[in-house]
Amino acid sequence: DMECGPPRINDKLMRFFDHCEKFLTEVEKNATALYHVEAFKTGPEMQNILKKVAATLQVPVSNLNADLIQVAFFTCSFDLAIKGVKSPWCDVFDIDDAKVLEYLNDLKQYWKRGYGYTINSRSSCTLFQDIFQHLDKAIEQKQRSQPISSPVILQFGHAETLLPLLSLMGYFKDKEPLTAYNYKEQLHRKFRSGHIVPYASNLIFVLYHCKNAKTPKEEFRVQMLLNEKVLPLAYSQETASLYEDLKDHYKDILQSCHASEECELPKVNNTSDEL
């Protein structure tokens, strides 16, 4: 029975990456930013797949490249995931091929949306702060015995919105970065974009009011869910946190991360000394 206001479009909040000059210049439009993706395409793992697929299709290897192989693999996976139909393209790949092609996609997401570059995640700090502002407001209203003005807030974006945000919070971070040269070492990696942001992926912050709390600090707790499953806290692995403890852990982001500063390009010093 709750009334909802009309949806508001705020691309600057939900598509922060489109409004971050540093990200656009140093990552999005930088030809060398995805070096490891391009290097992996010509590496031994992908070359083995090219040879196998060429033999299966009975075409010269020179007629194929990594991008065409990806198109065939995506055709197979999309039909399977969306329609439940096994495409004939699935027959040209086996499980080992799928793992290699999964890694190729993870490399792209890692270097463009994840831990590859600091700006990938720091560009999302405004969205992270916005979430906590809503939680703060709900707590303030509860403490004043006022009705919660926005008991549910729904914000819609894309995988490109969620991956930087989760990286900002320290989730799914491997000890070593994903590179074109450590595929075998990363077989059991945490950063698997297909698991983290599958179709209809979602991140939920749930605020609890504990009536029997012994102290004011224990009155409010937060739990996070990723894709409807409890997401243990990145820093403690507990399934819920006191709200004040959560804010304290992320105080650097909440207090010191300013998108206008994070996304500002380094100033070029054009001054020169005359002899």
PDB file of C-alpha atoms in Angstrom, residues 61-219:
ATOM      1  CA  VAL A  61      43.447 -20.621 -38.071  1.00  0.00           C
ATOM      2  CA  SER A  62      44.328 -17.347 -39.792  1.00  0.00           C
ATOM      3  CA  ASN A  63      40.593 -16.815 -40.456  1.00  0.00           C
ATOM      4  CA  LEU A  64      39.898 -16.628 -36.706  1.00  0.00           C
ATOM      5  CA  ASN A  65      40.871 -14.309 -33.887  1.00  0.00           C
ATOM      6  CA  ALA A  66      40.065 -13.942 -30.194  1.00  0.00           C
ATOM      7  CA  ASP A  67      37.218 -11.479 -30.814  1.00  0.00           C
ATOM      8  CA  LEU A  68      35.427 -13.891 -33.162  1.00  0.00           C
ATOM      9  CA  ILE A  69      35.895 -16.696 -30.643  1.00  0.00           C
ATOM     10  CA  GLN A  70      34.310 -14.481 -27.966  1.00  0.00           C
ATOM     11  CA  VAL A  71      31.320 -13.753 -30.214  1.00  0.00           C
ATOM     12  CA  ALA A  72      30.749 -17.485 -30.709  1.00  0.00           C
ATOM     13  CA  PHE A  73      31.089 -18.124 -26.968  1.00  0.00           C
ATOM     14  CA  PHE A  74      28.714 -15.291 -26.051  1.00  0.00           C
ATOM     15  CA  THR A  75      26.191 -16.568 -28.602  1.00  0.00           C
ATOM     16  CA  CYS A  76      26.317 -19.932 -26.861  1.00  0.00           C
ATOM     17  CA  SER A  77      26.131 -18.515 -23.325  1.00  0.00           C
ATOM     18  CA  PHE A  78      23.439 -15.900 -24.003  1.00  0.00           C
ATOM     19  CA  ASP A  79      21.109 -18.416 -25.656  1.00  0.00           C
ATOM     20  CA  LEU A  80      21.663 -20.821 -22.790  1.00  0.00           C
ATOM     21  CA  ALA A  81      21.150 -18.231 -20.041  1.00  0.00           C
ATOM     22  CA  ILE A  82      18.278 -16.240 -21.546  1.00  0.00           C
ATOM     23  CA  LYS A  83      16.353 -18.761 -23.617  1.00  0.00           C
ATOM     24  CA  GLY A  84      17.467 -22.069 -22.143  1.00  0.00           C
ATOM     25  CA  VAL A  85      18.472 -23.107 -25.665  1.00  0.00           C
ATOM     26  CA  LYS A  86      21.726 -24.864 -26.493  1.00  0.00           C
ATOM     27  CA  SER A  87      23.190 -23.091 -29.489  1.00  0.00           C
ATOM     28  CA  PRO A  88      25.181 -25.122 -32.031  1.00  0.00           C
ATOM     29  CA  TRP A  89      28.083 -22.818 -31.111  1.00  0.00           C
ATOM     30  CA  CYS A  90      28.253 -24.524 -27.716  1.00  0.00           C
ATOM     31  CA  ASP A  91      29.490 -27.673 -29.442  1.00  0.00           C
ATOM     32  CA  VAL A  92      32.778 -26.047 -30.440  1.00  0.00           C
ATOM     33  CA  PHE A  93      33.787 -25.414 -26.803  1.00  0.00           C
ATOM     34  CA  ASP A  94      34.502 -27.615 -23.795  1.00  0.00           C
ATOM     35  CA  ILE A  95      34.720 -26.770 -20.073  1.00  0.00           C
ATOM     36  CA  ASP A  96      38.409 -25.862 -20.248  1.00  0.00           C
ATOM     37  CA  ASP A  97      37.700 -23.468 -23.131  1.00  0.00           C
ATOM     38  CA  ALA A  98      34.878 -21.885 -21.127  1.00  0.00           C
ATOM     39  CA  LYS A  99      37.215 -21.275 -18.170  1.00  0.00           C
ATOM     40  CA  VAL A 100      39.733 -19.527 -20.416  1.00  0.00           C
ATOM     41  CA  LEU A 101      37.049 -17.362 -22.032  1.00  0.00           C
ATOM     42  CA  GLU A 102      35.598 -16.567 -18.619  1.00  0.00           C
ATOM     43  CA  TYR A 103      39.036 -15.385 -17.527  1.00  0.00           C
ATOM     44  CA  LEU A 104      39.333 -13.179 -20.615  1.00  0.00           C
ATOM     45  CA  ASN A 105      36.094 -11.422 -19.668  1.00  0.00           C
ATOM     46  CA  ASP A 106      37.150 -11.190 -16.014  1.00  0.00           C
ATOM     47  CA  LEU A 107      40.396  -9.522 -17.096  1.00  0.00           C
ATOM     48  CA  LYS A 108      38.404  -6.821 -18.878  1.00  0.00           C
ATOM     49  CA  GLN A 109      36.122  -6.234 -15.902  1.00  0.00           C
ATOM     50  CA  TYR A 110      39.056  -6.283 -13.461  1.00  0.00           C
ATOM     51  CA  TRP A 111      41.063  -3.648 -15.311  1.00  0.00           C
ATOM     52  CA  LYS A 112      38.140  -1.511 -16.425  1.00  0.00           C
ATOM     53  CA  ARG A 113      35.695  -1.747 -13.498  1.00  0.00           C
ATOM     54  CA  GLY A 114      37.506  -3.455 -10.637  1.00  0.00           C
ATOM     55  CA  TYR A 115      40.852  -3.333  -8.882  1.00  0.00           C
ATOM     56  CA  GLY A 116      43.010  -2.750 -11.965  1.00  0.00           C
ATOM     57  CA  TYR A 117      43.066   1.024 -11.448  1.00  0.00           C
ATOM     58  CA  THR A 118      42.213   2.936  -8.275  1.00  0.00           C
ATOM     59  CA  ILE A 119      40.001   5.416 -10.121  1.00  0.00           C
ATOM     60  CA  ASN A 120      37.672   2.579 -11.191  1.00  0.00           C
ATOM     61  CA  SER A 121      36.341   2.221  -7.649  1.00  0.00           C
ATOM     62  CA  ARG A 122      37.040   5.706  -6.267  1.00  0.00           C
ATOM     63  CA  SER A 123      34.784   7.186  -8.952  1.00  0.00           C
ATOM     64  CA  SER A 124      31.845   5.469  -7.187  1.00  0.00           C
ATOM     65  CA  CYS A 125      32.353   7.157  -3.805  1.00  0.00           C
ATOM     66  CA  THR A 126      29.423   9.549  -4.333  1.00  0.00           C
ATOM     67  CA  LEU A 127      27.049   6.601  -4.771  1.00  0.00           C
ATOM     68  CA  PHE A 128      28.468   4.920  -1.666  1.00  0.00           C
ATOM     69  CA  GLN A 129      27.996   8.119   0.341  1.00  0.00           C
ATOM     70  CA  ASP A 130      24.460   8.521  -1.007  1.00  0.00           C
ATOM     71  CA  ILE A 131      23.516   5.087   0.375  1.00  0.00           C
ATOM     72  CA  PHE A 132      24.735   6.032   3.844  1.00  0.00           C
ATOM     73  CA  GLN A 133      22.957   9.387   3.700  1.00  0.00           C
ATOM     74  CA  HIS A 134      19.667   7.528   3.241  1.00  0.00           C
ATOM     75  CA  LEU A 135      20.506   5.206   6.140  1.00  0.00           C
ATOM     76  CA  ASP A 136      21.476   8.170   8.331  1.00  0.00           C
ATOM     77  CA  LYS A 137      18.173   9.875   7.565  1.00  0.00           C
ATOM     78  CA  ALA A 138      16.151   6.768   8.463  1.00  0.00           C
ATOM     79  CA  ILE A 139      18.020   6.441  11.773  1.00  0.00           C
ATOM     80  CA  GLU A 140      17.507  10.107  12.616  1.00  0.00           C
ATOM     81  CA  GLN A 141      13.775   9.844  11.950  1.00  0.00           C
ATOM     82  CA  LYS A 142      13.521   6.673  14.046  1.00  0.00           C
ATOM     83  CA  GLN A 143      15.367   8.300  16.943  1.00  0.00           C
ATOM     84  CA  ARG A 144      12.917  11.205  16.820  1.00  0.00           C
ATOM     85  CA  SER A 145       9.962   8.779  16.720  1.00  0.00           C
ATOM     86  CA  GLN A 146       9.028  10.105  13.286  1.00  0.00           C
ATOM     87  CA  PRO A 147       7.668   7.926  10.472  1.00  0.00           C
ATOM     88  CA  ILE A 148      10.388   6.783   8.054  1.00  0.00           C
ATOM     89  CA  SER A 149       9.856   8.947   4.982  1.00  0.00           C
ATOM     90  CA  SER A 150      11.566   6.494   2.626  1.00  0.00           C
ATOM     91  CA  PRO A 151      11.393   2.968   4.062  1.00  0.00           C
ATOM     92  CA  VAL A 152      12.523   1.521   0.712  1.00  0.00           C
ATOM     93  CA  ILE A 153      14.827   3.149  -1.820  1.00  0.00           C
ATOM     94  CA  LEU A 154      15.397   1.467  -5.167  1.00  0.00           C
ATOM     95  CA  GLN A 155      18.216   2.544  -7.438  1.00  0.00           C
ATOM     96  CA  PHE A 156      18.829   0.976 -10.832  1.00  0.00           C
ATOM     97  CA  GLY A 157      22.084   0.736 -12.739  1.00  0.00           C
ATOM     98  CA  HIS A 158      24.236  -1.837 -14.484  1.00  0.00           C
ATOM     99  CA  ALA A 159      27.040  -4.260 -13.727  1.00  0.00           C
ATOM    100  CA  GLU A 160      29.325  -1.305 -14.460  1.00  0.00           C
ATOM    101  CA  THR A 161      27.698   0.422 -11.475  1.00  0.00           C
ATOM    102  CA  LEU A 162      27.992  -2.490  -9.046  1.00  0.00           C
ATOM    103  CA  LEU A 163      31.510  -3.755  -9.741  1.00  0.00           C
ATOM    104  CA  PRO A 164      33.268  -0.468  -8.867  1.00  0.00           C
ATOM    105  CA  LEU A 165      31.072  -0.080  -5.764  1.00  0.00           C
ATOM    106  CA  LEU A 166      31.885  -3.588  -4.514  1.00  0.00           C
ATOM    107  CA  SER A 167      35.567  -2.996  -5.241  1.00  0.00           C
ATOM    108  CA  LEU A 168      35.403   0.262  -3.288  1.00  0.00           C
ATOM    109  CA  MET A 169      34.170  -1.739  -0.285  1.00  0.00           C
ATOM    110  CA  GLY A 170      36.965  -4.306  -0.638  1.00  0.00           C
ATOM    111  CA  TYR A 171      34.977  -7.292  -1.886  1.00  0.00           C
ATOM    112  CA  PHE A 172      36.343 -10.085  -4.097  1.00  0.00           C
ATOM    113  CA  LYS A 173      39.912  -8.834  -3.960  1.00  0.00           C
ATOM    114  CA  ASP A 174      42.642 -11.357  -4.747  1.00  0.00           C
ATOM    115  CA  LYS A 175      46.103 -11.239  -3.221  1.00  0.00           C
ATOM    116  CA  GLU A 176      47.651 -10.889  -6.667  1.00  0.00           C
ATOM    117  CA  PRO A 177      46.209  -8.864  -9.564  1.00  0.00           C
ATOM    118  CA  LEU A 178      44.716 -10.661 -12.547  1.00  0.00           C
ATOM    119  CA  THR A 179      47.145 -10.484 -15.463  1.00  0.00           C
ATOM    120  CA  ALA A 180      47.597 -12.003 -18.902  1.00  0.00           C
ATOM    121  CA  TYR A 181      50.303 -14.250 -17.498  1.00  0.00           C
ATOM    122  CA  ASN A 182      48.880 -15.841 -14.339  1.00  0.00           C
ATOM    123  CA  TYR A 183      45.789 -17.642 -15.613  1.00  0.00           C
ATOM    124  CA  LYS A 184      46.671 -20.944 -13.920  1.00  0.00           C
ATOM    125  CA  GLU A 185      47.503 -19.238 -10.623  1.00  0.00           C
ATOM    126  CA  GLN A 186      44.115 -17.492 -10.711  1.00  0.00           C
ATOM    127  CA  LEU A 187      41.938 -20.542 -11.333  1.00  0.00           C
ATOM    128  CA  HIS A 188      40.530 -20.191  -7.805  1.00  0.00           C
ATOM    129  CA  ARG A 189      40.300 -16.395  -7.860  1.00  0.00           C
ATOM    130  CA  LYS A 190      37.696 -14.429  -5.926  1.00  0.00           C
ATOM    131  CA  PHE A 191      37.088 -11.943  -8.740  1.00  0.00           C
ATOM    132  CA  ARG A 192      34.665 -13.791 -11.028  1.00  0.00           C
ATOM    133  CA  SER A 193      32.425 -11.219 -12.670  1.00  0.00           C
ATOM    134  CA  GLY A 194      29.902 -13.816 -13.837  1.00  0.00           C
ATOM    135  CA  HIS A 195      29.295 -14.808 -10.207  1.00  0.00           C
ATOM    136  CA  ILE A 196      29.421 -11.279  -8.782  1.00  0.00           C
ATOM    137  CA  VAL A 197      27.206  -9.517 -11.333  1.00  0.00           C
ATOM    138  CA  PRO A 198      25.113 -12.091 -13.206  1.00  0.00           C
ATOM    139  CA  TYR A 199      21.861 -11.146 -14.927  1.00  0.00           C
ATOM    140  CA  ALA A 200      19.611  -9.064 -12.636  1.00  0.00           C
ATOM    141  CA  SER A 201      22.395  -8.703 -10.077  1.00  0.00           C
ATOM    142  CA  ASN A 202      21.578  -6.604  -7.046  1.00  0.00           C
ATOM    143  CA  LEU A 203      23.074  -5.258  -3.836  1.00  0.00           C
ATOM    144  CA  ILE A 204      20.818  -4.643  -0.837  1.00  0.00           C
ATOM    145  CA  PHE A 205      21.536  -2.745   2.381  1.00  0.00           C
ATOM    146  CA  VAL A 206      19.099  -3.725   5.133  1.00  0.00           C
ATOM    147  CA  LEU A 207      18.884  -1.516   8.232  1.00  0.00           C
ATOM    148  CA  TYR A 208      17.635  -3.164  11.433  1.00  0.00           C
ATOM    149  CA  HIS A 209      16.317  -1.421  14.540  1.00  0.00           C
ATOM    150  CA  CYS A 210      16.983  -3.526  17.648  1.00  0.00           C
ATOM    151  CA  LYS A 211      14.405  -2.716  20.327  1.00  0.00           C
ATOM    152  CA  ASN A 212      16.218  -4.635  23.068  1.00  0.00           C
ATOM    153  CA  ALA A 213      19.585  -2.978  22.500  1.00  0.00           C
ATOM    154  CA  LYS A 214      21.560  -2.371  25.693  1.00  0.00           C
ATOM    155  CA  THR A 215      23.310   0.740  24.406  1.00  0.00           C
ATOM    156  CA  PRO A 216      22.419   3.404  21.782  1.00  0.00           C
ATOM    157  CA  LYS A 217      25.281   2.119  19.609  1.00  0.00           C
ATOM    158  CA  GLU A 218      23.731  -1.360  19.492  1.00  0.00           C
ATOM    159  CA  GLU A 219      20.338  -0.035  18.456  1.00  0.00           C
TER     160      GLU A 219
END
